Short mmCIF file of C-alpha atoms and ligand atoms in Angstrom, two decimals:
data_model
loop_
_atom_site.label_atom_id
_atom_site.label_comp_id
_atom_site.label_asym_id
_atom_site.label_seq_id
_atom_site.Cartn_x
_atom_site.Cartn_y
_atom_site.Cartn_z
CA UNK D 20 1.75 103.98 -264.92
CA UNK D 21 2.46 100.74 -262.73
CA UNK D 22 -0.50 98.84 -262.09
CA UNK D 23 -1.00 97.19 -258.66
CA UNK D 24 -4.34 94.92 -257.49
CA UNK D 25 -5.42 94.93 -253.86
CA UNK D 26 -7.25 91.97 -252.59
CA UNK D 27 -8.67 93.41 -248.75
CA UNK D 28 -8.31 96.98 -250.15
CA UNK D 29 -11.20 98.11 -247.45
CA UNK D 30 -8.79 96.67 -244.36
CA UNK D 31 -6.67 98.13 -242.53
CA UNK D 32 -3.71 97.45 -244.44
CA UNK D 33 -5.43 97.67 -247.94
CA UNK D 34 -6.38 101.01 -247.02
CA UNK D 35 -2.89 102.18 -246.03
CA UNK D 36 -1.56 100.04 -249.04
CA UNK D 37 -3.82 101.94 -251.48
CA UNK D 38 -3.07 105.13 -250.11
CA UNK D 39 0.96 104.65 -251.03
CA UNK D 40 0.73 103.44 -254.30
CA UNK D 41 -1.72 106.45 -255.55
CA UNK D 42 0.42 108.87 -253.99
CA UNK D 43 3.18 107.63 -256.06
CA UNK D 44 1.49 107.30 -259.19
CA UNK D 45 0.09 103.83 -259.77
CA UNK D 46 -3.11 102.92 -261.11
CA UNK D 47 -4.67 100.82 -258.05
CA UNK D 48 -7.86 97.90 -258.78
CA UNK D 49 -9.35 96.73 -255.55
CA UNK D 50 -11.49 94.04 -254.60
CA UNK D 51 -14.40 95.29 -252.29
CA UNK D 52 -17.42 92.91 -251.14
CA UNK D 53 -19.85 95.81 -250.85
CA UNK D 54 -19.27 99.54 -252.23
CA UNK D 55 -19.38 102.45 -249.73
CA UNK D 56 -16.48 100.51 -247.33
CA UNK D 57 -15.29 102.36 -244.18
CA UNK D 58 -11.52 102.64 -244.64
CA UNK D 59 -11.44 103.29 -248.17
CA UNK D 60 -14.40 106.18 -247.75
CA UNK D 61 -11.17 108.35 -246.82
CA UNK D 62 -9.61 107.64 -250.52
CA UNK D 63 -11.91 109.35 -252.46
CA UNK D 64 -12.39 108.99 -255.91
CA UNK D 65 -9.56 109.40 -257.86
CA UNK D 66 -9.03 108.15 -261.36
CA UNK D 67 -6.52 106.08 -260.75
CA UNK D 68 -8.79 103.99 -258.12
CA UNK D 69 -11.40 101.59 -259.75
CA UNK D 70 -12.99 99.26 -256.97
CA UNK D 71 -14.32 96.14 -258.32
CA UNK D 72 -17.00 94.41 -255.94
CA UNK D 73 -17.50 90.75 -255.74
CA UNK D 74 -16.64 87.94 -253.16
CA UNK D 75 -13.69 86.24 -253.55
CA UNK D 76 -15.24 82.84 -253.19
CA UNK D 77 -17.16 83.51 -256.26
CA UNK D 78 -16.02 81.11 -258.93
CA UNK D 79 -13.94 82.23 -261.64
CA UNK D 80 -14.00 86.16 -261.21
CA UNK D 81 -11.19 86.75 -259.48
CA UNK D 82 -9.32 84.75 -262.24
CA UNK D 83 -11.50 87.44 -264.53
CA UNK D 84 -10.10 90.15 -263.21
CA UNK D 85 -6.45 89.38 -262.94
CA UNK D 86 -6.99 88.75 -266.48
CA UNK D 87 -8.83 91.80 -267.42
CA UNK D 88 -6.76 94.27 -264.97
CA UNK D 89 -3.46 92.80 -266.12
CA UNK D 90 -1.57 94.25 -262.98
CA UNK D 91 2.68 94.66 -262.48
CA UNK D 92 1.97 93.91 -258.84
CA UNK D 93 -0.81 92.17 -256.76
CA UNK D 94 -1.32 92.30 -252.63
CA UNK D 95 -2.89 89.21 -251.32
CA UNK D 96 -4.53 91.26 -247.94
CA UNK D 97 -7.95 89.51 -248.22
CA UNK D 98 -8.66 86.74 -245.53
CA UNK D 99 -10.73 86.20 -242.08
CA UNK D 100 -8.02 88.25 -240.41
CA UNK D 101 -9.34 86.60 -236.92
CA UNK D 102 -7.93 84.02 -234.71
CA UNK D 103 -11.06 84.49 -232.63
CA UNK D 104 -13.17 84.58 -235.38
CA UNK D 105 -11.37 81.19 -237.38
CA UNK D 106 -12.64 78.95 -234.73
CA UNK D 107 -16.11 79.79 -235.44
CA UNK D 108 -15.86 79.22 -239.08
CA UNK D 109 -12.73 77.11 -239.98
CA UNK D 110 -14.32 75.45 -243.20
CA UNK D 111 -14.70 79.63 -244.86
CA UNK D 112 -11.31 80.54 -243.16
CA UNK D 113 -9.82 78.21 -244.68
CA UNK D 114 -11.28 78.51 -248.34
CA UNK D 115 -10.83 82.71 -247.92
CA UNK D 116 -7.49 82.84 -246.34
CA UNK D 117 -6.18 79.55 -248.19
CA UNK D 118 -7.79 78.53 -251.73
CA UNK D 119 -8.29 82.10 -253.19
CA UNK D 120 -4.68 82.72 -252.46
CA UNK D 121 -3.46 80.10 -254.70
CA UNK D 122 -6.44 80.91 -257.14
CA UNK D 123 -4.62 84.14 -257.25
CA UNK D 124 -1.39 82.48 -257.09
CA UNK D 125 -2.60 80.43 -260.42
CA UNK D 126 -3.72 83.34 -262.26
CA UNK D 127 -0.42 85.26 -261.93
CA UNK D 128 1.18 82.19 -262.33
CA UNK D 129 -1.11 82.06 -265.88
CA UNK D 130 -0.76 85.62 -266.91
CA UNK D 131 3.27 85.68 -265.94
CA UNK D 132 4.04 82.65 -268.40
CA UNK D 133 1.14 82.29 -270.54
CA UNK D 134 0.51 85.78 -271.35
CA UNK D 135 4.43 87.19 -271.08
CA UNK D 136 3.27 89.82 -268.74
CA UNK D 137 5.49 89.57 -265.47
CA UNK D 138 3.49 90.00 -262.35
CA UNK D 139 4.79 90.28 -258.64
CA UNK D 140 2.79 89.08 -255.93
CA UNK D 141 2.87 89.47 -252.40
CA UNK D 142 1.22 87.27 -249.69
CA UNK D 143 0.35 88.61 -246.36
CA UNK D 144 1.38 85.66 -244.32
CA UNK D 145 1.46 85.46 -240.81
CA UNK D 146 3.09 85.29 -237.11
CA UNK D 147 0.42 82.63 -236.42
CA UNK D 148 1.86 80.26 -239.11
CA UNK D 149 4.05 79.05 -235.87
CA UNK D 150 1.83 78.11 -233.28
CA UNK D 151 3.02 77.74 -229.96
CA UNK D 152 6.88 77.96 -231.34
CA UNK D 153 9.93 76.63 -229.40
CA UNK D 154 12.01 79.16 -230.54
CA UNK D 155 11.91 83.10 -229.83
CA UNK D 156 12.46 85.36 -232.15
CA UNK D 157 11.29 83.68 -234.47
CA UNK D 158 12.74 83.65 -237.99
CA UNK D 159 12.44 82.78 -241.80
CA UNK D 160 13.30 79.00 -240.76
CA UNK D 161 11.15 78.60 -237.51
CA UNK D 162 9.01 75.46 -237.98
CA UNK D 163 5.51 76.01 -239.61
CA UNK D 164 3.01 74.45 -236.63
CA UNK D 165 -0.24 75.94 -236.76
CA UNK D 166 -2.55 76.49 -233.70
CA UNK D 167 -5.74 77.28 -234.96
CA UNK D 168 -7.92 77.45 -238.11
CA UNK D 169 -6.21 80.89 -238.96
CA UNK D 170 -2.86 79.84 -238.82
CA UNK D 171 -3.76 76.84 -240.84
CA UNK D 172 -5.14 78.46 -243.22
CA UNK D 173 -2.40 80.91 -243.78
CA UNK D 174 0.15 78.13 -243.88
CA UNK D 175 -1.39 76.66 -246.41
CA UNK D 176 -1.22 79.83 -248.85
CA UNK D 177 2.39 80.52 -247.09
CA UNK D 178 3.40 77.20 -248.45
CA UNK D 179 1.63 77.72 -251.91
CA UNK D 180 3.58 80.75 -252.64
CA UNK D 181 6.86 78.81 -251.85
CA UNK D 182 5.68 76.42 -254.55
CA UNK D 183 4.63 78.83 -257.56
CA UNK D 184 7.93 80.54 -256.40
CA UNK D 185 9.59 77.50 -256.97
CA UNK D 186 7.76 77.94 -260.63
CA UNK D 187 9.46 80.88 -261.16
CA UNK D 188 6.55 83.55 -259.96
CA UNK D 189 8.35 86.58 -258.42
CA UNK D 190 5.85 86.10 -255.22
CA UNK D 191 7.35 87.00 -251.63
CA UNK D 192 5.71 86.21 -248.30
CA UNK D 193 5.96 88.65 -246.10
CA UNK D 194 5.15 86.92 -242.21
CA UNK D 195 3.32 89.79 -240.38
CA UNK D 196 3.56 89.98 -236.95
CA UNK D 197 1.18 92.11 -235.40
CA UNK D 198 0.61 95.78 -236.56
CA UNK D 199 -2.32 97.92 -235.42
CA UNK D 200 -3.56 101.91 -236.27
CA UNK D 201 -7.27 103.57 -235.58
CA UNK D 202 -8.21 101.60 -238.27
CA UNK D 203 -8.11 98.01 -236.75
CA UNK D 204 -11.70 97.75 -235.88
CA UNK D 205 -13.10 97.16 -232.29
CA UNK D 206 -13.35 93.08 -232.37
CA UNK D 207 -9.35 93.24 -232.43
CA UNK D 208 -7.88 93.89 -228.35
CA UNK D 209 -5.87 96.17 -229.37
CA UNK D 210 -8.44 98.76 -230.64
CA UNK D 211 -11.41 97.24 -228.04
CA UNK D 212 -8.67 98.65 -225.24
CA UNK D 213 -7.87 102.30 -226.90
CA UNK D 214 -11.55 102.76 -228.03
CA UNK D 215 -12.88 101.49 -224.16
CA UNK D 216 -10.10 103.85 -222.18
CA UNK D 217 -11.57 106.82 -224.47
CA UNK D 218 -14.80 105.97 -223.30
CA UNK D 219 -14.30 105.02 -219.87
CA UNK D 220 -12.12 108.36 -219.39
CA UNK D 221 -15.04 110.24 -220.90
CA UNK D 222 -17.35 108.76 -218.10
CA UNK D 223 -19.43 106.79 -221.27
CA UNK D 224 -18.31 103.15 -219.98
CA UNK D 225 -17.88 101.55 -216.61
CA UNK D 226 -14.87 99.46 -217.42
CA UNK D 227 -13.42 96.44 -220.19
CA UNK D 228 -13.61 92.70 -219.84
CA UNK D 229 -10.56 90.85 -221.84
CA UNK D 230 -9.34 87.62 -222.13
CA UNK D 231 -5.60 86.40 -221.18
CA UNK D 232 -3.48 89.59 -220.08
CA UNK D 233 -0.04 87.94 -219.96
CA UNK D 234 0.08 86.93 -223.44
CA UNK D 235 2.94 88.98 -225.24
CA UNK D 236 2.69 90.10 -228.87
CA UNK D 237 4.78 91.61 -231.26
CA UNK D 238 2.88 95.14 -232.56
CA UNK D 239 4.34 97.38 -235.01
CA UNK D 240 2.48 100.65 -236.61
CA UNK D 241 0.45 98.75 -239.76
CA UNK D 242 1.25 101.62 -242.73
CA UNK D 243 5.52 100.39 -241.30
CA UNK D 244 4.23 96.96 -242.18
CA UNK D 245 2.49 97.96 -245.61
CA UNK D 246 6.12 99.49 -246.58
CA UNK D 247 7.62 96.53 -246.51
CA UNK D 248 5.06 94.47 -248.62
CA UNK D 249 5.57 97.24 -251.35
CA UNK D 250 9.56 96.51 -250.29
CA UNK D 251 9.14 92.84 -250.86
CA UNK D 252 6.85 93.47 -254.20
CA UNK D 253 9.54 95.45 -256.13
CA UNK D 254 12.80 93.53 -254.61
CA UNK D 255 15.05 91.78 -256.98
CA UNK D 256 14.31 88.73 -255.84
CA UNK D 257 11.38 87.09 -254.18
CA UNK D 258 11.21 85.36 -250.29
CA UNK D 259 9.98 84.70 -247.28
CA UNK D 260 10.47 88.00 -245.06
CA UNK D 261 9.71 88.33 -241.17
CA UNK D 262 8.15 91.60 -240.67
CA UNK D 263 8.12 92.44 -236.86
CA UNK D 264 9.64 95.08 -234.43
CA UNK D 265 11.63 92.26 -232.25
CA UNK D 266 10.07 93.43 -229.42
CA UNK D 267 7.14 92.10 -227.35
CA UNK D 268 4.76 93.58 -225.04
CA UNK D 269 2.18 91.83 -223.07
CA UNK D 270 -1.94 93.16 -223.18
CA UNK D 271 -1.16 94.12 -219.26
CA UNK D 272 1.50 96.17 -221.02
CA UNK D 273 -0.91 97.81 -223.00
CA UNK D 274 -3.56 98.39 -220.80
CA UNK D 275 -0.69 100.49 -218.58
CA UNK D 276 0.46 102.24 -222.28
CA UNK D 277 -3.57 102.89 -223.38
CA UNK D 278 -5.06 104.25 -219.78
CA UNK D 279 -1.53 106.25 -218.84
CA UNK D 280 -2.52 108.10 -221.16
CA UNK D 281 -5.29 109.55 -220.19
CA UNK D 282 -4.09 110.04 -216.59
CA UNK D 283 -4.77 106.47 -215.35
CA UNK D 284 -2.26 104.88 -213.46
CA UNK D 285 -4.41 101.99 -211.37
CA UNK D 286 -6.66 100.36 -213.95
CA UNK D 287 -6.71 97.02 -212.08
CA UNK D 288 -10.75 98.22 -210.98
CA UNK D 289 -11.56 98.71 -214.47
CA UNK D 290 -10.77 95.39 -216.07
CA UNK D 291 -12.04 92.05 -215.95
CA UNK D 292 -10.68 88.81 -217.22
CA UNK D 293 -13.48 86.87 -218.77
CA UNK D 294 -12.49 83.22 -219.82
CA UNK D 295 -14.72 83.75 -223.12
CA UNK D 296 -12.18 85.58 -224.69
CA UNK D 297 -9.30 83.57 -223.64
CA UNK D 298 -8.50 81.49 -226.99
CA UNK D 299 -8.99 77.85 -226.80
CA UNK D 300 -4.78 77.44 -228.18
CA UNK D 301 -2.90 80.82 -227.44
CA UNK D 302 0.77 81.43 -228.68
CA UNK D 303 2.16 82.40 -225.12
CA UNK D 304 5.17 84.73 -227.43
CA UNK D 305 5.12 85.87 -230.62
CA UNK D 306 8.44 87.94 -231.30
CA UNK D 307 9.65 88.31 -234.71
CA UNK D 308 13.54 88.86 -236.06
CA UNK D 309 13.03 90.84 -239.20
CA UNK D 310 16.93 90.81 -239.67
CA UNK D 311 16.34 89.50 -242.94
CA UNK D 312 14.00 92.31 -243.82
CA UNK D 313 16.43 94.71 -243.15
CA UNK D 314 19.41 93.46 -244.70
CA UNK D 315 17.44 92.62 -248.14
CA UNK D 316 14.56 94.73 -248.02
CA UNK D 317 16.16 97.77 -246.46
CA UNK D 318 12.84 98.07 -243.96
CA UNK D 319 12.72 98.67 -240.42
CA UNK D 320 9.77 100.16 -238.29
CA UNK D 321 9.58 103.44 -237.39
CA UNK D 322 7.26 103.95 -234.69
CA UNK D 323 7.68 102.15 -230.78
CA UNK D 324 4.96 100.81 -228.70
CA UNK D 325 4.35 103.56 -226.62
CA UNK D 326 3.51 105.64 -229.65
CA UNK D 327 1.62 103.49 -231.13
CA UNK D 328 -0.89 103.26 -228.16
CA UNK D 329 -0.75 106.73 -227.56
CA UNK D 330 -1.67 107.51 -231.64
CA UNK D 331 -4.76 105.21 -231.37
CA UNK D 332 -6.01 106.30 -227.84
CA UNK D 333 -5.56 109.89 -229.26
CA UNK D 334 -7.70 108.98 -232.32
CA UNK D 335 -10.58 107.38 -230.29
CA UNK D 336 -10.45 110.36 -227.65
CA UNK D 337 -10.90 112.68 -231.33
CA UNK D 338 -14.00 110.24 -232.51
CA UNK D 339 -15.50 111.07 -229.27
CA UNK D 340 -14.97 114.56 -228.97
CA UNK D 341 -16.37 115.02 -233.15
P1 NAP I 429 -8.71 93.24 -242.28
O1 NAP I 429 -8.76 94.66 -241.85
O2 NAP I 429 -9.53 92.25 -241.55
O3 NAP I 429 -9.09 93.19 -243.82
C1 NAP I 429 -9.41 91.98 -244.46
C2 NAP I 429 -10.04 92.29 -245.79
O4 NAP I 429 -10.38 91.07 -246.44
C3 NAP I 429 -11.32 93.12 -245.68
O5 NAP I 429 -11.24 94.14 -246.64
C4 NAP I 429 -12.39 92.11 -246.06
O6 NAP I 429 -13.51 92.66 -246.70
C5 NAP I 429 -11.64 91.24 -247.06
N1 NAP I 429 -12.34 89.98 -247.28
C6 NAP I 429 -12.55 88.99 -246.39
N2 NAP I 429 -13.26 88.01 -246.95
C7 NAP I 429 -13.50 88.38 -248.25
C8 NAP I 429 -14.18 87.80 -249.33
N3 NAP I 429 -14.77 86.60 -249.25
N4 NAP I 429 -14.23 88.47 -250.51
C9 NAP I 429 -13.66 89.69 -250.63
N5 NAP I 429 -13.00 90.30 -249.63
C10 NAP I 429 -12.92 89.65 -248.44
O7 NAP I 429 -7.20 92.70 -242.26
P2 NAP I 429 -5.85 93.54 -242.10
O8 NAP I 429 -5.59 93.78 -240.66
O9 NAP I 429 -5.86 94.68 -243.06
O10 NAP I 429 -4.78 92.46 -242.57
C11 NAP I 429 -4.41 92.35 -243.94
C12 NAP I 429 -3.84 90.97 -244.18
O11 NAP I 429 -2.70 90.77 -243.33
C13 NAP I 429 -4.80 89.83 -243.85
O12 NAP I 429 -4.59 88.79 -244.77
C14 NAP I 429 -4.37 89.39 -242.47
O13 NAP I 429 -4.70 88.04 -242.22
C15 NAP I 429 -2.87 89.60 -242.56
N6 NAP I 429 -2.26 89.82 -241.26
C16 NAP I 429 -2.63 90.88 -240.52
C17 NAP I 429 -2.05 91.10 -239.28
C18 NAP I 429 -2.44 92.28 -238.45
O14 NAP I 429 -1.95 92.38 -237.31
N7 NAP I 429 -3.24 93.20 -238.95
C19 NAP I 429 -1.07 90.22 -238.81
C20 NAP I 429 -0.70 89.13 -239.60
C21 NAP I 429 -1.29 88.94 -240.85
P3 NAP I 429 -14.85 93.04 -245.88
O15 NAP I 429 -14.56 94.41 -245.34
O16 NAP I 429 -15.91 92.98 -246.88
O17 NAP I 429 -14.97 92.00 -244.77
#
């Protein structure tokens, strides 16, 4: 039985990720910060889930347990998965979404050559690795120019796992763009705009304030994105992998996909632009070509934009109905 550790396990895409690899038979560790988390409440208990509970800025355990668990395959998902939420807290972004990654890095690194037992990591790098970028799509050799705390952060432990993979680590990083579900939680737009229609077309909530509408992202359908990070994990050889749809839509875009469908065609009444959530440095593009993902990995998404607004209104319209 393969066994694969999850750092983030109770995210969004540690949840999906955990879900996968039980289904097809491995034995899946997770690192949780507090027992009892949301997302992974829907996993159950099965014996081939153990949960492990510590912060990952704890010296030393998560060294422990990559020692202890001895896993074929480990999924670096853990991090302040904010923009907004870096630039209130660089100094912990940076040590969560930066130095445990290459403590985790070392400790495969350790257990791969030390100990003879071969271990595949993948790093969930990201979109905002490129800042404001010239170039659109971009790809595997788009500069690295951080914008903010996050994407600083992740470049760092980007750049890290080029390094041990220059050591001879089998570690990919896979560069997510952005990929949402009913299980992003409400401080991401995305989910703040399905969850708000539900309950402004319910006649619970008067109307949404957001920050800058025109800015155009990349979304894919997150348990698409999770594939390919179990793609990357088990290819022949590690990389660097864009994983994106290659098309962009802007939040205006959304707001027309989200409130269409529950009958709203004018929404223009029922949103307000409110300069506190505009960030201080915001990509105006992010568009990803995942070419290379396809032609090595074999991945490509499977579910458009329109669906994937429609699937997470539809959940949040079900919460509020329960
Ligand atoms: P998420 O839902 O925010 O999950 C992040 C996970 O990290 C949570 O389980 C969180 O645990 C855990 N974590 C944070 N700090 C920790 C600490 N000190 N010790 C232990 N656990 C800690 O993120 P996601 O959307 O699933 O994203 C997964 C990964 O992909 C992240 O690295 C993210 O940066 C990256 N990524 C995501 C996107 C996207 O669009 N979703 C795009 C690009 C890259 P708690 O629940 O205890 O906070």
């Amino acid at each position: 039985m393969p066994v694969a550790l999850i750092t983030g396990i109770s995210g969004q895409d540690g949840s999906y990720l955990a879900e996968s690899l039980l289904a097809d038979g491995y034995q899946v560790h997770g690192v949780v910060r507090s027992p009892g988390e949301e997302n992974i409440g829907g996993l159950g208990a099965p014996d081939a889930l153990t949960l492990h509970t510590l912060d990952l800025l704890e010296p030393g355990r998560l060294e422990d347990l990559v020692t202890e668990v001895r896993p074929d395959e480990v999924y670096s998902l853990a991090a302040i998965s904010s923009v907004f939420e870096s630039w209130k807290n660089p100094v912990r972004t940076g040590e969560v979404n930066g130095q445990v990654v290459v403590r985790l890095l070392e400790a495969a690194q350790r257990l791969s050559a030390d100990h003879g037992h071969p271990v595949r990591l993948v790093h969930a790098s990201s979109a905002e690795i490129f800042g404001q970028a010239a170039q659109s799509p971009q790809t595997e050799s788009t500069p690295i120019a951080p914008t903010s705390p996050y994407g600083a952060s992740k470049a760092y432990a980007h750049l890290s796992a080029g390094v041990f993979r220059a050591r001879g680590l089998h570690v990919s990083n896979c560069v997510l763009y952005n990929h949402e579900s009913p299980r992003r939680p409400e401080t991401f737009v995305t989910r703040k705009i399905t969850a708000s229609v539900a309950r402004i077309s319910a006649g619970l909530q008067d109307g949404l304030e957001l920050g800058n509408l025109d800015a155009r992202r990349d979304w894919g359908w997150a348990p698409d994105y999770v594939a390919a990070m179990r793609l990357a994990a088990t290819a022949p050889e590690p990389g660097d992998f864009i994983i994106a749809t290659g098309v962009s839509h802007t939040i205006g875009d959304f707001l027309d996909a989200a409130f269409s469908r529950v009958g709203i065609t004018d929404w223009s009444g029922l949103v307000t632009v409110n300069p506190a959530f505009v960030r201080p440095v915001d990509p105006a593009e992010q568009l990803g070509d995942a070419s290379k993902a396809h032609t090595v990995l074999g991945w490509s998404p499977t579910v458009d934009f329109s669906t994937l607004v429609h699937r997470m209104v539809d959940h949040d319209l079900q919460l509020l109905a329960a």
